[in-house]
Short mmCIF file of C-alpha atoms in Angstrom, two decimals:
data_model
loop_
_atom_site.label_atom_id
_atom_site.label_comp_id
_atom_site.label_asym_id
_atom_site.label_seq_id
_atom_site.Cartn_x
_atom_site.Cartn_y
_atom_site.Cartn_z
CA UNK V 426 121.76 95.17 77.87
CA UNK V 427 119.91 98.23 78.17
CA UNK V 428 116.23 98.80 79.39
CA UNK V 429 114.25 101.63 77.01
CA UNK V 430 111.46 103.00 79.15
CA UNK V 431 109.56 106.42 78.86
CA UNK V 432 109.30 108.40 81.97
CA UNK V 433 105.86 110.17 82.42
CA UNK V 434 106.03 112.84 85.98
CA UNK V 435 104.98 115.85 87.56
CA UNK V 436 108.11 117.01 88.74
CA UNK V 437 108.11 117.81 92.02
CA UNK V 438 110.35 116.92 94.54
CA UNK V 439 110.35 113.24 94.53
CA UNK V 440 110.33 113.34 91.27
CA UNK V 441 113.30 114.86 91.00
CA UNK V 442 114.88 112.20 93.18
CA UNK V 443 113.47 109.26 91.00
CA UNK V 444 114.95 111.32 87.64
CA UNK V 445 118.08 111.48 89.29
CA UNK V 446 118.38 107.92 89.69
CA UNK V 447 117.48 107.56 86.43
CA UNK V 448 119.73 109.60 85.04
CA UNK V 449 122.82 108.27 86.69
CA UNK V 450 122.21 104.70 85.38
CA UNK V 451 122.74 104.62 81.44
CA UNK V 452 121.14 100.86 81.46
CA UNK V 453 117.87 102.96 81.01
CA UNK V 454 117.71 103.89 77.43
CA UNK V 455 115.11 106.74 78.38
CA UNK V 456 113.07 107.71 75.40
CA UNK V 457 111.21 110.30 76.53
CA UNK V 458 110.34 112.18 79.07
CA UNK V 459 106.20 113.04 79.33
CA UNK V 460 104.60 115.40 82.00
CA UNK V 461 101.59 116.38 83.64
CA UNK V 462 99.74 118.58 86.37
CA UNK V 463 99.51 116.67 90.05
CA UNK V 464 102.84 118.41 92.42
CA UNK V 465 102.21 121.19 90.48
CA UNK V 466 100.29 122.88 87.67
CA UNK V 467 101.79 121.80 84.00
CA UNK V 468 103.52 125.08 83.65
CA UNK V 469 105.48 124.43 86.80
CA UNK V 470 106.08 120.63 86.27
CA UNK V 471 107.11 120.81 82.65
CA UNK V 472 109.42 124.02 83.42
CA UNK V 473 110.65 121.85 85.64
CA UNK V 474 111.20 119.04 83.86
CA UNK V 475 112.80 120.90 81.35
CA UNK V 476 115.40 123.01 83.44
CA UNK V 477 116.57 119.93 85.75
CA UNK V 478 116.93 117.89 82.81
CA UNK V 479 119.07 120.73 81.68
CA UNK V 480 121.38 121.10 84.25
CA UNK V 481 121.56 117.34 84.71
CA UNK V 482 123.45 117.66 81.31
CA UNK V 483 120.74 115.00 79.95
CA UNK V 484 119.52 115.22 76.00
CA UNK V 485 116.29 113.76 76.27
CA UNK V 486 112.84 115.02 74.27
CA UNK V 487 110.63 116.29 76.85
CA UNK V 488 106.71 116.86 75.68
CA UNK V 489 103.66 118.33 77.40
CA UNK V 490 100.87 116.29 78.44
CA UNK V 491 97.19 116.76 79.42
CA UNK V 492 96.98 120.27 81.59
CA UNK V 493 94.09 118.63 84.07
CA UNK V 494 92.59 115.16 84.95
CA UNK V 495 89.95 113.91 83.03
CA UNK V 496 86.52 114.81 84.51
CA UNK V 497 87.88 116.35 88.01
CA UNK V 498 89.34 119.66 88.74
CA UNK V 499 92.59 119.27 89.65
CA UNK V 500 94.19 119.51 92.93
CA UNK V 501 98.09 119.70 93.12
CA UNK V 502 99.98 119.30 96.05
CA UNK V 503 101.76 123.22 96.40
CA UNK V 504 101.64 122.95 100.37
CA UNK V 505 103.99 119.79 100.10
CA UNK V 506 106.38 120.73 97.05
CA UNK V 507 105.94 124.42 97.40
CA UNK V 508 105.28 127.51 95.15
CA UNK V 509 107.85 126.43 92.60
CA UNK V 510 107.55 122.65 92.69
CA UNK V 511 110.93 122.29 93.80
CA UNK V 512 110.73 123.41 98.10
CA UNK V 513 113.00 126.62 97.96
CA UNK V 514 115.26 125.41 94.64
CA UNK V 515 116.06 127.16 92.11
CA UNK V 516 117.71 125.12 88.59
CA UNK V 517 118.76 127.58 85.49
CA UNK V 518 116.62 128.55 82.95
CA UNK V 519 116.43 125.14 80.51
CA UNK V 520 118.62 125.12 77.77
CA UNK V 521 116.04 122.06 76.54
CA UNK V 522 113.50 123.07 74.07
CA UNK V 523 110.12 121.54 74.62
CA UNK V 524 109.05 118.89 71.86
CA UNK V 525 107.13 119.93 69.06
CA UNK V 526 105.07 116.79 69.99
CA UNK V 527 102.51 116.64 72.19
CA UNK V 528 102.77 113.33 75.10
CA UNK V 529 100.56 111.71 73.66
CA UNK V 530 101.96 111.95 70.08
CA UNK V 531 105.25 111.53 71.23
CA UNK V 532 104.35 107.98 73.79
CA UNK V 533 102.66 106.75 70.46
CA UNK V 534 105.49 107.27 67.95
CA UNK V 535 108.15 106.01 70.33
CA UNK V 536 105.92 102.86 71.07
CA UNK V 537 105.32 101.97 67.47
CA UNK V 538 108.90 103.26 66.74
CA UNK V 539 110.25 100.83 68.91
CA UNK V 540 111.77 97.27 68.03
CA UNK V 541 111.70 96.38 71.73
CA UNK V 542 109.17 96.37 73.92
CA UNK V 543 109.20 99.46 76.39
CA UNK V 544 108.45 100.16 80.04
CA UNK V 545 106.53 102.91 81.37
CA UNK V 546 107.89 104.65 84.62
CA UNK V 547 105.12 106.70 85.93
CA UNK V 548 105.06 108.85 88.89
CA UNK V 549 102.22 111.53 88.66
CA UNK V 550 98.43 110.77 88.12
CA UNK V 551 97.57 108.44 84.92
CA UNK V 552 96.14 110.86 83.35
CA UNK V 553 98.56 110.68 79.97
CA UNK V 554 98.49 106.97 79.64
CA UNK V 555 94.53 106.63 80.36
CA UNK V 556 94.75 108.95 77.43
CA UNK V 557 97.69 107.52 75.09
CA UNK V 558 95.43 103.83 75.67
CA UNK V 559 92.38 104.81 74.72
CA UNK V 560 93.18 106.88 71.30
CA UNK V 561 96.14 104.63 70.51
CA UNK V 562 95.36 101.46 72.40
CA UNK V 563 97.47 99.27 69.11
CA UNK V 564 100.74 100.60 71.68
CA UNK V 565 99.56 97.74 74.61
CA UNK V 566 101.38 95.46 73.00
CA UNK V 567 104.90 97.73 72.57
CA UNK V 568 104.37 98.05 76.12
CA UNK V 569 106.11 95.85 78.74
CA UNK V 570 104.79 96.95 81.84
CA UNK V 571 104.09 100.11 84.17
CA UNK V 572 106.02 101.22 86.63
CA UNK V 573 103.99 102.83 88.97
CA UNK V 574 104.00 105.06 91.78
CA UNK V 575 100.40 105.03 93.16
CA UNK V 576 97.66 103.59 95.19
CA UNK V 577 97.67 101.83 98.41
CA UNK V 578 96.56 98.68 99.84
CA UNK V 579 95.83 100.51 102.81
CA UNK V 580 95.38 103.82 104.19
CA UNK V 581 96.15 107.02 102.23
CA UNK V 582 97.47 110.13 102.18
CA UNK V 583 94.48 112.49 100.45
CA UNK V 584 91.88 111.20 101.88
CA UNK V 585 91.87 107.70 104.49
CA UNK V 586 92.13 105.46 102.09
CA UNK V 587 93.23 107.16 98.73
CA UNK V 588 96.98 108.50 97.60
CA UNK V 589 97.24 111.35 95.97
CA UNK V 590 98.13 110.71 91.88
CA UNK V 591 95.49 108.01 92.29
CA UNK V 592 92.91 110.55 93.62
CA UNK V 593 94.09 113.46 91.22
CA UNK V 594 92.53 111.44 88.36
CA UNK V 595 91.42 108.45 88.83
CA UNK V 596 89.62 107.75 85.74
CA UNK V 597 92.43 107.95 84.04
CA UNK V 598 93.99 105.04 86.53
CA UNK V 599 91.05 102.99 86.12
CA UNK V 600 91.59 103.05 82.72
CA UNK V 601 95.48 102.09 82.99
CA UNK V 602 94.73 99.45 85.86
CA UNK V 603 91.99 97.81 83.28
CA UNK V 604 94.03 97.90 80.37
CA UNK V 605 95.49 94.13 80.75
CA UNK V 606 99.21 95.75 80.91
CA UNK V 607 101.00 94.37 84.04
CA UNK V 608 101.35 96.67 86.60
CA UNK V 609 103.93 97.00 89.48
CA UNK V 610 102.23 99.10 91.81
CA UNK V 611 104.63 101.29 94.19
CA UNK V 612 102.19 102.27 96.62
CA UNK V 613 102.08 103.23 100.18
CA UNK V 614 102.45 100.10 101.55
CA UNK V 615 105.98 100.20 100.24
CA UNK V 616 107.14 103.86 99.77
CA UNK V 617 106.61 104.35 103.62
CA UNK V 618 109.74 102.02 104.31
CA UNK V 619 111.49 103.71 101.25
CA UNK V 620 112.82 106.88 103.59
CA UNK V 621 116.07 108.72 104.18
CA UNK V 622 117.06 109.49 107.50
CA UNK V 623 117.92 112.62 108.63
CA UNK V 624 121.44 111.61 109.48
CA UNK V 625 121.59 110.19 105.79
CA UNK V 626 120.39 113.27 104.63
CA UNK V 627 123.94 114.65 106.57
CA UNK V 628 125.77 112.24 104.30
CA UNK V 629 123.82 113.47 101.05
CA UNK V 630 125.15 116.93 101.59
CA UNK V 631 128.26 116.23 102.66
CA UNK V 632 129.14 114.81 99.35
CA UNK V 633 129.63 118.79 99.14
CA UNK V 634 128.53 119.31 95.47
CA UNK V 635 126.52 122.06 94.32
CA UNK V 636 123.67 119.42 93.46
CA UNK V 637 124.10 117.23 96.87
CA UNK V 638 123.10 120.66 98.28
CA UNK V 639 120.65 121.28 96.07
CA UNK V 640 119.16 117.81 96.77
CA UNK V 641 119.18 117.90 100.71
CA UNK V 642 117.65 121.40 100.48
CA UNK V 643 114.83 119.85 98.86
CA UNK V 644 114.26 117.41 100.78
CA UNK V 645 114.73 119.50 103.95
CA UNK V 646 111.65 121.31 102.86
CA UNK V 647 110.18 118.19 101.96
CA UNK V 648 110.22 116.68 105.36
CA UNK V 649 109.72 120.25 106.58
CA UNK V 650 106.58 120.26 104.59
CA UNK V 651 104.91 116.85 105.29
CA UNK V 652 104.65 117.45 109.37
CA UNK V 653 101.93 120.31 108.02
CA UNK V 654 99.94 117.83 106.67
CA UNK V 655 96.98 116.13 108.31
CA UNK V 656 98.04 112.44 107.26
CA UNK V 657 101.76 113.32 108.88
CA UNK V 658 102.53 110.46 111.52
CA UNK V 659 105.41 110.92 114.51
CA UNK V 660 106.69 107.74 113.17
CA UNK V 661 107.35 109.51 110.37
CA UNK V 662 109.19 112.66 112.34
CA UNK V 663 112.79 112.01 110.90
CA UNK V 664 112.21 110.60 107.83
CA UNK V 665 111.80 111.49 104.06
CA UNK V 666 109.82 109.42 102.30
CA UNK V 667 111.36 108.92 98.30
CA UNK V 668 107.97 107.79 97.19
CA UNK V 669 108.82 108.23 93.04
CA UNK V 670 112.25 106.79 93.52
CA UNK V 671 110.42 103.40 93.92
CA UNK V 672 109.36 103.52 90.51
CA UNK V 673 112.45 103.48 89.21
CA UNK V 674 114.60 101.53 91.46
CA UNK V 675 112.07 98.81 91.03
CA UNK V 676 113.22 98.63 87.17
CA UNK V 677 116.98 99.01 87.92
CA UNK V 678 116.90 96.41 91.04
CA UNK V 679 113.52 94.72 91.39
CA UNK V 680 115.18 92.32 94.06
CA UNK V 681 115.37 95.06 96.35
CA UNK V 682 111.59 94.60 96.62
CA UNK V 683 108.66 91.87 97.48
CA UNK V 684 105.00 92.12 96.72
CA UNK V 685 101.82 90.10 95.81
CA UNK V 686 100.27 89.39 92.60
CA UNK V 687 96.73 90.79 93.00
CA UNK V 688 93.24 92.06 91.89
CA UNK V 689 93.15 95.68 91.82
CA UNK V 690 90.13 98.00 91.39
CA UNK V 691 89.91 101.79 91.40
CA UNK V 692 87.30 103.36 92.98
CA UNK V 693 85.48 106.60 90.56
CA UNK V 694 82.47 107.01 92.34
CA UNK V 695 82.55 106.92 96.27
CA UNK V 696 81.83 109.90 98.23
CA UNK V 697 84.49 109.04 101.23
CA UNK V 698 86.29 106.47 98.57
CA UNK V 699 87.49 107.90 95.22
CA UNK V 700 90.66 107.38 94.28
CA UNK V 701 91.21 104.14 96.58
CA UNK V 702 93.15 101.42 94.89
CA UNK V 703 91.14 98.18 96.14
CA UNK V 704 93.24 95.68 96.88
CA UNK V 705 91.96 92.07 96.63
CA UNK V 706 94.68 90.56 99.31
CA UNK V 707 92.25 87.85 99.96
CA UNK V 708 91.22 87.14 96.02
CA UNK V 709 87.68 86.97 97.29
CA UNK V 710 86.16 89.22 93.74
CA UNK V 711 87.45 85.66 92.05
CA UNK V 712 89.40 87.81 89.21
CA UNK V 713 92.42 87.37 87.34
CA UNK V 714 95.29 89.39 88.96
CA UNK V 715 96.16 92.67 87.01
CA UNK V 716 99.10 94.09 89.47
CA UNK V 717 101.81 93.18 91.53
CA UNK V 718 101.59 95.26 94.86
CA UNK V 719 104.86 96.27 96.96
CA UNK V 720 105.13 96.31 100.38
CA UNK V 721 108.63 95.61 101.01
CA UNK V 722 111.79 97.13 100.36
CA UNK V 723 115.40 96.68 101.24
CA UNK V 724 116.04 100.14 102.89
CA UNK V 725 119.63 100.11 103.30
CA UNK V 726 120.31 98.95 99.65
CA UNK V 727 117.67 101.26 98.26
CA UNK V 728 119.35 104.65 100.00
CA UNK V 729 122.78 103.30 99.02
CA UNK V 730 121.55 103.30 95.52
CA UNK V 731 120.01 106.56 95.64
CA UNK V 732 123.21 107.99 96.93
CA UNK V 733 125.32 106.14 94.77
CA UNK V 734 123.21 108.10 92.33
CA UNK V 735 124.06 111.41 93.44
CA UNK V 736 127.67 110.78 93.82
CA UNK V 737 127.73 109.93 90.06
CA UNK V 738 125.52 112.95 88.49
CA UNK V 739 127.71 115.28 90.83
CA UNK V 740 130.75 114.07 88.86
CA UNK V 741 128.85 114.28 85.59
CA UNK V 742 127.92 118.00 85.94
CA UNK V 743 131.24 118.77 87.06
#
């Protein structure tokens, strides 16, 4: 039995990785594929989006989303992804057209279309689905649940206490984490034990494909990139953290993973605080429980999986 969900980025490296995995796993009926600004500006995610998906050999609508956050400017993370999006990457020029639909049109349409209810994979700032739920907020109920890479319980990595597609627009999250659709929150907490050792990275590339190579190059610079940054810890030194892959192994293999059903508030307004996902670990606001919050995965399965995955879309593209 297949599992339709609609895949809403900002494409980016680890984006890239979570598509990947994805992609090599046809039990995801993907709908659509939805971006926005957040690793990059929208010109440089969707051109992404569009020429990976491309060479991936996938035939999947792709359709532009909101080009900033809601009521902040936008910051996008250049210094981490690089100029391109994509470290020092290069894919071919798309052979994908871009929708004629806008995200938001096309989330809607595909919601409504659908006979099955649908989960949302998203691994970029909310800012499409704050937006899809409050002009079209009849879809809640087409939706199953989110899929998300965000937040933290604790400790961040934009400011001390807030991750970055939570702090790029988060509005737009407090929106999505109010909306009463269950939430599996990939956070921090979790995508800090979700790494790749540098000797794994060996193993990536020695697969020896022209997209193994493409993959370890990226995350080279990724890795490269991150020990620039002030929230880079030594512990940290030799390993790549596949934050957006979490996302979507969760939905493939959620018993790779435990967490705690909890109360979780977003923070609009502080001036040290915006962005942070509040956690209630110790259900002391007394409120109903809105997300389930990782902190544990099973690291050898998960990088098995996410190799697995390469080995099978080198074989596809051939």
């Amino acid at each position: 039995m297949t599992i339709p969900v609609i895949i809403d980025c900002d494409p980016g490296i680890d984006d890239v990785m979570a598509l990947t995995l994805a992609f090599a796993h046809p039990e995801l009926d993907i709908k659509l594929i939805t971006t926005e600004p957040g690793n990059q500006t929208q010109a440089k995610t969707i051109h992404n989006a569009l020429a990976f998906t491309s060479y991936m050999k996938q035939d999947i609508e792709i359709a532009r989303g909101l080009d900033a956050p809601f009521f902040r400017k936008l910051e996008i993370a250049a210094e981490v992804h690089g100029d391109n999006g994509l470290g020092d990457v290069q894919f071919p020029e798309p052979t994908i057209q871009l929708s004629n639909r806008t995200a938001i049109e096309a989330m809607k349409e595909t919601l409504i279309a659908s006979e099955e209810q649908i989960v949302l994979i998203a691994t970029g700032p909310l800012t499409n689905i704050g937006a899809l739920l409050l002009a079209h907020p009849e879809v809640k109920s087409k939706i199953k649940y989110i899929s998300y890479m965000g937040g933290a319980a604790v400790g961040g990595n934009m400011s001390p206490t807030a991750e970055f597609n939570v702090y790029v627009d988060p509005h737009a999250a407090e929106i999505v984490f109010q909306s009463g659709i269950p939430i599996v929150m990939s956070g921090l907490d979790v995508t800090h034990k979700a790494y790749v050792t540098l000797e794994e990275l060996d193993r990536i590339e020695a697969i020896g494909s022209d997209f193994a190579h493409k993959v370890a190059a990226m995350l080279r610079f990724y890795v490269h990139a991150a020990k620039q940054t002030a929230f880079h810890s030594p512990e940290f030194e030799n390993r790549i953290r596949l934050h957006d892959l979490c996302a979507v192994s969760y939905v493939l293999t959620p018993e790779l993973f435990e967490g705690d059903d909890c109360y979780v508030a977003i923070e609009i307004e502080g001036k040290y605080t915006a962005g942070t996902t509040v956690v209630d670990y110790e259900q002391r606001t007394g409120l109903p429980h809105n997300v389930k919050v990782l902190h544990t995965v099973h690291r050898e399965k998960f990088v098995e999986q996410f190799m697995d995955a390469v080995k099978v879309m080198s074989r596809h593209i051939g």
